[in-house]
Amino acid sequence: MKRVVVFASGSGSNALNLIEHFNGKGFAEIVSVFCNKPKAGVIQKALDKQVEVHLFNKADFYEHTEVIQAVDKHQPDLIVLAGFLWLVPINFIQHFEGKIINLHPSLLPKFGGKGMYGHHVHEAVLNSKEKQTGITVHLVNAEFDKGEIIYSDRFDIEPDDDIASIEAKIHVLEHKGLPLAVEMMLRRNEKMDNSGSTN
């Protein structure tokens, strides 16, 4: 059974989607949700599904190794950032190298980087008169949204689309694509392990 840890900061729709997709099915399991906001909706969603929640603050994440140690206890095969907005510190990335992926609501490398999240992304896409937008799942490195692209999906932007309609279409792609990307990464890392390579 593959073990997956999810980091989330918001409502948790993608975390819940992953839990419902994988848990109880036999291939992989979401074993814990890590959250940096005590009032985030993801907390109750995870607890309702009997998934452990670990709350942490900036000091835990950036100044100490508490979060690394807490994640380590779960021996994760993969860490998924699903609506998690903080830049991941380099010591965390190095400790879990090749095992952290992030979901981003645009077609990277366009509209990535600091401040590019949620409606800010969709507003930038519309203001730039893009013909398409979509989602990207990528490996996490030391820079916002710059890691190797693992998965992407897209749709055409219609003349009557606005931020709300774009966001709704993005959510559809996220709920379909993120579980696929998680499974792809788990199988890829498994092959690398079996061939004697390191992550």
Backbone as numpy.savetxt, mean C-alpha at the origin, in Angstrom:
# Nx Ny Nz CAx CAy CAz Cx Cy Cz
1.69 -20.68 4.55 0.86 -19.49 4.55 1.73 -18.23 4.55
1.57 -17.39 3.54 2.31 -16.14 3.47 1.72 -15.13 4.45
2.61 -14.35 5.05 2.19 -13.40 6.08 2.38 -11.98 5.57
1.30 -11.19 5.65 1.30 -9.83 5.12 0.92 -8.84 6.23
1.69 -7.77 6.32 1.39 -6.66 7.23 0.98 -5.46 6.39
-0.09 -4.78 6.81 -0.59 -3.61 6.08 -0.39 -2.36 6.93
0.11 -1.29 6.29 0.20 0.02 6.91 -0.87 0.92 6.29
-1.66 1.59 7.11 -2.73 2.45 6.61 -2.92 3.64 7.53
-3.40 4.75 6.96 -3.60 5.98 7.74 -5.05 6.45 7.73
-5.89 5.87 6.87 -7.22 6.46 6.65 -8.37 5.52 6.93
-9.35 5.55 6.01 -10.60 4.82 6.22 -10.41 3.31 6.18
-9.40 2.86 5.43 -9.08 1.44 5.45 -9.83 0.58 4.45
-10.37 1.18 3.39 -11.12 0.36 2.43 -10.22 -0.64 1.73
-8.99 -0.23 1.42 -8.08 -1.17 0.76 -7.55 -2.23 1.72
-7.31 -1.84 2.96 -6.90 -2.84 3.96 -8.00 -3.88 4.15
-9.24 -3.41 4.28 -10.37 -4.33 4.44 -10.50 -5.23 3.23
-10.33 -4.67 2.04 -10.41 -5.46 0.81 -9.36 -6.58 0.81
-8.15 -6.26 1.26 -7.09 -7.28 1.33 -7.44 -8.36 2.35
-7.93 -7.95 3.50 -8.32 -8.92 4.53 -9.39 -9.87 4.00
-10.40 -9.29 3.36 -11.50 -10.13 2.83 -11.04 -10.99 1.66
-10.07 -10.51 0.90 -9.58 -11.28 -0.24 -8.74 -12.47 0.18
-7.87 -12.26 1.18 -6.88 -13.29 1.52 -7.23 -14.13 2.76
-7.72 -13.51 3.81 -7.85 -14.25 5.07 -8.87 -15.37 4.97
-8.44 -16.54 5.42 -9.30 -17.71 5.37 -9.27 -18.46 4.06
-8.44 -17.99 3.10 -8.41 -18.62 1.77 -7.23 -19.57 1.59
-6.22 -19.48 2.46 -5.17 -20.49 2.43 -3.82 -20.08 1.88
-3.77 -19.08 0.97 -2.48 -18.71 0.36 -1.72 -17.69 1.20
-2.43 -16.66 1.63 -1.80 -15.58 2.41 -2.80 -15.05 3.43
-2.26 -14.36 4.42 -3.11 -13.81 5.48 -2.59 -12.43 5.88
-3.52 -11.49 6.06 -3.17 -10.19 6.64 -3.10 -10.41 8.14
-1.89 -10.36 8.70 -1.71 -10.73 10.11 -1.78 -9.53 11.04
-1.58 -8.31 10.52 -1.64 -7.13 11.37 -1.80 -5.89 10.51
-2.48 -4.88 11.09 -2.58 -3.57 10.47 -1.87 -2.57 11.38
-0.92 -1.83 10.81 -0.19 -0.79 11.54 -0.75 0.56 11.12
-1.07 1.39 12.12 -1.73 2.66 11.83 -1.11 3.78 12.66
-0.95 4.94 12.03 -0.35 6.09 12.69 -1.36 7.14 13.12
-2.65 6.84 12.99 -3.70 7.81 13.37 -4.72 7.12 14.28
-4.79 7.53 15.55 -5.65 6.85 16.53 -7.13 6.85 16.18
-7.58 7.80 15.34 -9.01 7.87 15.00 -9.31 7.40 13.58
-8.34 6.77 12.94 -8.54 6.32 11.55 -9.58 5.21 11.48
-10.38 5.25 10.42 -11.43 4.25 10.24 -10.92 2.85 10.06
-9.67 2.71 9.59 -9.11 1.38 9.35 -9.04 0.55 10.63
-8.91 1.21 11.77 -8.72 0.49 13.03 -9.91 -0.41 13.32
-11.11 0.16 13.29 -12.29 -0.64 13.60 -12.56 -1.68 12.53
-12.29 -1.34 11.27 -12.49 -2.31 10.19 -11.63 -3.55 10.41
-10.37 -3.33 10.80 -9.47 -4.46 11.04 -9.91 -5.27 12.25
-10.24 -4.58 13.34 -10.66 -5.28 14.56 -11.93 -6.09 14.34
-12.84 -5.55 13.52 -14.08 -6.27 13.21 -13.79 -7.59 12.49
-12.66 -7.66 11.80 -12.26 -8.87 11.08 -11.26 -9.71 11.88
-11.13 -9.39 13.17 -10.22 -10.12 14.07 -8.76 -10.03 13.62
-8.40 -8.89 13.06 -7.01 -8.64 12.69 -6.41 -7.66 13.70
-5.26 -8.00 14.22 -4.59 -7.16 15.22 -4.23 -5.80 14.64
-4.36 -4.76 15.47 -3.98 -3.40 15.07 -2.86 -2.91 15.98
-1.85 -2.29 15.37 -0.73 -1.73 16.13 -0.67 -0.23 15.83
-0.91 0.59 16.85 -0.81 2.04 16.70 0.60 2.52 17.02
1.06 3.51 16.27 2.39 4.06 16.53 2.41 5.54 16.19
3.43 6.24 16.69 3.55 7.67 16.43 4.86 7.97 15.68
5.11 9.24 15.43 6.28 9.62 14.63 7.58 9.24 15.31
7.63 9.40 16.62 8.86 9.05 17.34 9.14 7.56 17.22
8.08 6.74 17.36 8.25 5.28 17.21 8.84 4.94 15.85
8.38 5.67 14.82 8.72 5.33 13.44 10.07 5.89 13.01
10.33 7.15 13.40 11.51 7.84 12.88 12.70 7.90 13.84
12.44 7.87 15.14 13.52 8.07 16.10 13.95 6.78 16.80
13.10 5.78 16.79 13.38 4.53 17.49 13.20 3.35 16.53
13.41 2.16 17.02 13.23 0.96 16.19 12.00 0.15 16.62
11.11 0.81 17.40 9.96 0.08 17.93 9.09 -0.52 16.82
8.85 0.25 15.76 7.97 -0.23 14.69 8.64 -1.39 13.95
9.93 -1.28 13.69 10.66 -2.38 13.05 10.54 -3.65 13.89
10.74 -3.51 15.18 10.67 -4.67 16.07 9.27 -5.27 16.11
8.25 -4.39 16.12 6.87 -4.87 16.16 6.49 -5.61 14.88
6.93 -5.07 13.73 6.66 -5.74 12.45 7.43 -7.06 12.39
8.67 -7.04 12.85 9.51 -8.24 12.83 8.86 -9.42 13.53
8.12 -9.14 14.59 7.48 -10.22 15.35 6.51 -11.02 14.49
6.00 -10.39 13.46 5.05 -11.08 12.57 5.75 -11.85 11.45
7.06 -11.69 11.33 7.83 -12.36 10.27 7.15 -12.22 8.90
6.92 -10.97 8.46 6.14 -10.78 7.24 6.89 -11.17 5.97
6.14 -11.75 5.05 6.65 -11.99 3.71 6.51 -10.74 2.84
5.58 -9.85 3.24 5.35 -8.63 2.48 4.72 -7.58 3.40
5.08 -6.31 3.15 4.48 -5.17 3.84 3.82 -4.31 2.78
2.53 -3.99 2.98 1.77 -3.24 1.99 1.37 -1.89 2.57
1.78 -0.82 1.89 1.34 0.52 2.27 0.08 0.84 1.47
-1.05 0.89 2.17 -2.35 1.09 1.51 -3.01 2.34 2.10
-2.71 3.49 1.51 -3.20 4.73 2.09 -2.39 5.16 3.29
-1.11 4.85 3.28 -0.20 5.28 4.35 0.64 6.43 3.81
0.62 7.58 4.51 1.10 8.81 3.90 2.49 9.26 4.33
3.10 8.63 5.30 4.42 9.05 5.74 5.52 8.44 4.88
6.60 9.20 4.69 7.78 8.67 4.01 8.42 7.61 4.92
8.68 6.45 4.37 9.22 5.35 5.17 10.71 5.60 5.41
11.16 5.54 6.67 12.58 5.81 6.96 13.50 4.76 6.38
14.73 5.18 6.09 15.66 4.32 5.38 16.01 3.06 6.17
16.08 3.15 7.50 16.41 1.95 8.27 15.31 0.90 8.17
14.06 1.34 8.06 12.94 0.42 7.88 13.04 -0.24 6.50
13.29 0.57 5.48 13.40 0.05 4.11 14.54 -0.97 4.01
15.67 -0.65 4.60 16.81 -1.56 4.54 16.54 -2.87 5.29
15.84 -2.77 6.41 15.55 -3.96 7.20 14.62 -4.92 6.45
13.66 -4.35 5.72 12.69 -5.18 4.99 12.87 -5.01 3.48
14.10 -4.93 3.05 14.40 -4.65 1.64 13.73 -5.65 0.69
13.07 -5.10 -0.33 12.40 -5.93 -1.32 11.07 -6.48 -0.87
10.62 -6.08 0.31 9.37 -6.63 0.85 8.33 -5.56 1.15
8.52 -4.33 0.66 7.57 -3.25 0.93 7.04 -2.73 -0.40
5.71 -2.72 -0.54 5.09 -2.14 -1.73 4.10 -1.06 -1.31
3.87 -0.12 -2.24 2.97 1.00 -1.98 1.95 1.12 -3.11
0.73 1.46 -2.74 -0.34 1.72 -3.71 -0.45 3.22 -3.92
-0.37 3.65 -5.18 -0.46 5.09 -5.49 -1.56 5.34 -6.52
-2.40 6.40 -6.31 -3.56 6.62 -7.18 -3.29 7.46 -8.43
-2.18 7.18 -9.11 -1.94 7.78 -10.43 -1.03 6.86 -11.20
-0.80 7.21 -12.46 0.10 6.42 -13.29 1.51 6.99 -13.13
2.24 6.43 -12.20 3.61 6.89 -11.98 4.45 6.65 -13.24
5.45 7.50 -13.51 6.01 8.51 -12.61 5.25 9.83 -12.57
4.16 9.97 -13.31 3.41 11.21 -13.25 2.64 11.32 -11.93
2.62 12.51 -11.38 1.79 12.84 -10.22 2.14 12.02 -8.98
3.44 11.83 -8.80 3.92 11.22 -7.56 4.69 12.24 -6.75
5.19 11.81 -5.60 6.01 12.67 -4.77 5.27 13.22 -3.58
5.97 14.03 -2.81 5.43 14.57 -1.57 4.18 15.41 -1.84
3.14 15.19 -1.06 1.90 15.94 -1.20 0.95 15.38 -2.23
1.39 14.40 -3.01 0.55 13.81 -4.04 -0.19 12.60 -3.47
-1.34 12.85 -2.89 -2.17 11.78 -2.36 -3.63 12.21 -2.47
-4.52 11.20 -2.49 -5.96 11.47 -2.49 -6.39 12.45 -3.57
-7.25 13.40 -3.16 -7.84 14.31 -4.15 -6.80 15.25 -4.77
-5.66 15.45 -4.08 -4.60 16.29 -4.65 -4.09 15.70 -5.97
-3.98 14.37 -6.02 -3.54 13.69 -7.24 -4.57 13.88 -8.34
-5.83 13.62 -8.03 -6.88 13.68 -9.05 -7.06 15.10 -9.57
-6.92 16.08 -8.69 -7.00 17.49 -9.11 -5.87 17.83 -10.07
-4.65 17.36 -9.76 -3.51 17.62 -10.64 -3.69 16.94 -11.99
-4.22 15.73 -11.98 -4.47 15.01 -13.22 -5.45 15.77 -14.11
-6.55 16.23 -13.52 -7.56 16.96 -14.30 -7.01 18.30 -14.79
-6.27 19.00 -13.94 -5.71 20.29 -14.34 -4.70 20.16 -15.47
-4.08 18.99 -15.56 -3.07 18.75 -16.61 -3.67 18.22 -17.90
-5.00 18.09 -17.91 -5.71 17.63 -19.12 -5.22 16.26 -19.60
-4.92 15.39 -18.64 -4.49 14.03 -18.99 -5.63 13.28 -19.69
-5.27 12.38 -20.60 -6.26 11.57 -21.27 -6.58 10.29 -20.49
-5.65 9.85 -19.65 -5.83 8.64 -18.85 -5.30 8.87 -17.44
-5.81 8.09 -16.51 -5.22 7.99 -15.19 -5.45 6.57 -14.68
-4.96 6.29 -13.48 -5.10 4.93 -12.98 -4.37 4.75 -11.67
-3.89 3.54 -11.43 -3.18 3.22 -10.19 -1.83 2.58 -10.51
-0.93 2.71 -9.56 0.38 2.07 -9.66 0.72 1.44 -8.33
1.22 0.21 -8.36 1.78 -0.43 -7.17 3.28 -0.57 -7.42
4.09 -0.09 -6.47 5.53 -0.08 -6.69 6.28 -0.47 -5.42
7.50 -0.95 -5.61 8.37 -1.20 -4.48 8.74 0.13 -3.82
8.91 0.09 -2.52 9.24 1.30 -1.77 10.76 1.43 -1.64
11.25 2.64 -1.98 12.65 2.96 -1.73 12.72 4.27 -0.95
13.86 4.91 -0.92 14.07 6.06 -0.06 13.37 7.33 -0.54
12.80 7.33 -1.75 12.12 8.49 -2.28 10.64 8.20 -2.47
9.81 9.23 -2.30 8.37 9.07 -2.52 8.11 8.59 -3.95
7.44 7.44 -4.08 6.87 6.99 -5.35 7.89 6.78 -6.46
9.12 6.39 -6.10 10.17 6.23 -7.12 10.63 4.78 -7.31
10.08 3.83 -6.56 10.55 2.45 -6.65 10.05 1.72 -7.89
10.61 0.55 -8.11 10.24 -0.29 -9.27 8.73 -0.53 -9.32
8.15 -0.33 -10.49 6.70 -0.53 -10.68 6.41 -2.02 -10.80
5.48 -2.49 -9.99 5.08 -3.89 -9.95 3.81 -4.15 -10.76
2.89 -3.18 -10.69 1.57 -3.37 -11.30 0.97 -2.00 -11.59
0.23 -1.90 -12.69 -0.54 -0.68 -12.95 -1.79 -1.02 -13.75
-2.77 -0.15 -13.64 -4.01 -0.29 -14.41 -4.53 1.11 -14.66
-5.32 1.28 -15.71 -5.71 2.63 -16.13 -7.10 2.66 -16.74
-7.59 3.88 -16.89 -8.85 4.09 -17.59 -8.79 5.44 -18.30
-9.64 5.61 -19.31 -9.72 6.87 -20.04 -10.50 7.89 -19.22
-10.05 9.12 -19.23 -10.76 10.20 -18.56 -11.81 10.77 -19.53
-13.06 10.78 -19.09 -14.17 11.27 -19.92 -14.33 12.78 -19.73
-14.93 13.45 -20.72 -15.09 14.91 -20.65 -15.84 15.39 -19.40
-16.77 14.57 -18.90 -17.57 15.00 -17.75 -17.00 14.51 -16.41
-15.83 13.90 -16.43 -15.23 13.44 -15.17 -14.82 14.62 -14.29
-15.02 14.46 -12.98 -14.53 15.43 -12.01 -13.75 14.67 -10.94
-13.32 15.37 -9.89 -12.51 14.72 -8.87 -13.25 13.55 -8.24
-14.53 13.73 -7.97 -15.31 12.67 -7.32 -15.43 11.43 -8.20
-15.71 11.62 -9.49 -15.87 10.47 -10.38 -14.53 9.77 -10.62
-13.47 10.56 -10.74 -12.13 9.97 -10.89 -11.81 9.13 -9.66
-12.07 9.69 -8.47 -11.78 8.97 -7.23 -12.55 7.66 -7.16
-13.81 7.68 -7.56 -14.63 6.46 -7.53 -14.06 5.40 -8.48
-13.65 5.81 -9.66 -13.08 4.86 -10.63 -11.73 4.33 -10.13
-10.94 5.18 -9.48 -9.67 4.75 -8.91 -9.90 3.68 -7.86
-10.91 3.88 -6.99 -11.19 2.89 -5.95 -11.51 1.52 -6.55
-12.23 1.51 -7.66 -12.55 0.23 -8.33 -11.27 -0.47 -8.77
-10.36 0.29 -9.38 -9.09 -0.29 -9.82 -8.26 -0.76 -8.63
-8.27 0.03 -7.54 -7.50 -0.34 -6.35 -7.98 -1.66 -5.78
-9.29 -1.81 -5.65 -9.83 -3.01 -5.02 -9.62 -4.24 -5.89
-9.55 -4.05 -7.19 -9.24 -5.17 -8.08 -7.74 -5.44 -8.12
-6.94 -4.36 -8.22 -5.53 -4.51 -8.53 -4.62 -4.78 -7.37
-4.91 -4.22 -6.20 -3.98 -4.39 -5.08 -3.84 -5.86 -4.66
-4.92 -6.61 -4.54 -4.74 -8.04 -4.22 -3.91 -8.78 -5.27
-4.09 -8.43 -6.54 -3.30 -9.06 -7.61 -1.82 -8.73 -7.44
-1.53 -7.45 -7.13 -0.14 -7.04 -6.96 0.50 -7.71 -5.75
-0.26 -7.84 -4.67 0.24 -8.53 -3.48 0.59 -9.97 -3.80
-0.30 -10.64 -4.50 -0.04 -12.04 -4.85 1.16 -12.16 -5.79
1.27 -11.24 -6.74 2.42 -11.24 -7.66 3.73 -11.11 -6.90
3.76 -10.18 -5.94 5.00 -9.96 -5.18 5.33 -11.15 -4.29
4.32 -11.73 -3.67 4.55 -12.90 -2.81 5.13 -14.05 -3.62
4.58 -14.28 -4.81 5.06 -15.38 -5.65 6.45 -15.06 -6.21
6.69 -13.80 -6.54 8.01 -13.40 -7.05 9.08 -13.60 -5.98
8.80 -13.14 -4.77 9.77 -13.30 -3.69 9.98 -14.76 -3.33
8.92 -15.56 -3.44 9.04 -17.00 -3.17 9.98 -17.65 -4.18
9.85 -17.28 -5.44 10.72 -17.83 -6.48 12.18 -17.43 -6.23
12.37 -16.18 -5.81 13.73 -15.71 -5.53 14.33 -16.48 -4.34
13.50 -16.70 -3.33 13.97 -17.48 -2.17 14.33 -18.89 -2.56
13.47 -19.49 -3.40 13.71 -20.89 -3.79 14.92 -21.05 -4.70
15.28 -19.96 -5.42 16.43 -20.04 -6.31 17.74 -19.72 -5.58
17.59 -19.39 -4.29 18.79 -19.10 -3.51 19.20 -17.64 -3.55
18.36 -16.79 -4.21 18.64 -15.36 -4.25 18.16 -14.72 -2.95
18.63 -13.53 -2.73 18.16 -12.78 -1.57 17.24 -11.67 -2.03
16.32 -11.25 -1.15 15.41 -10.17 -1.49 16.11 -8.83 -1.43
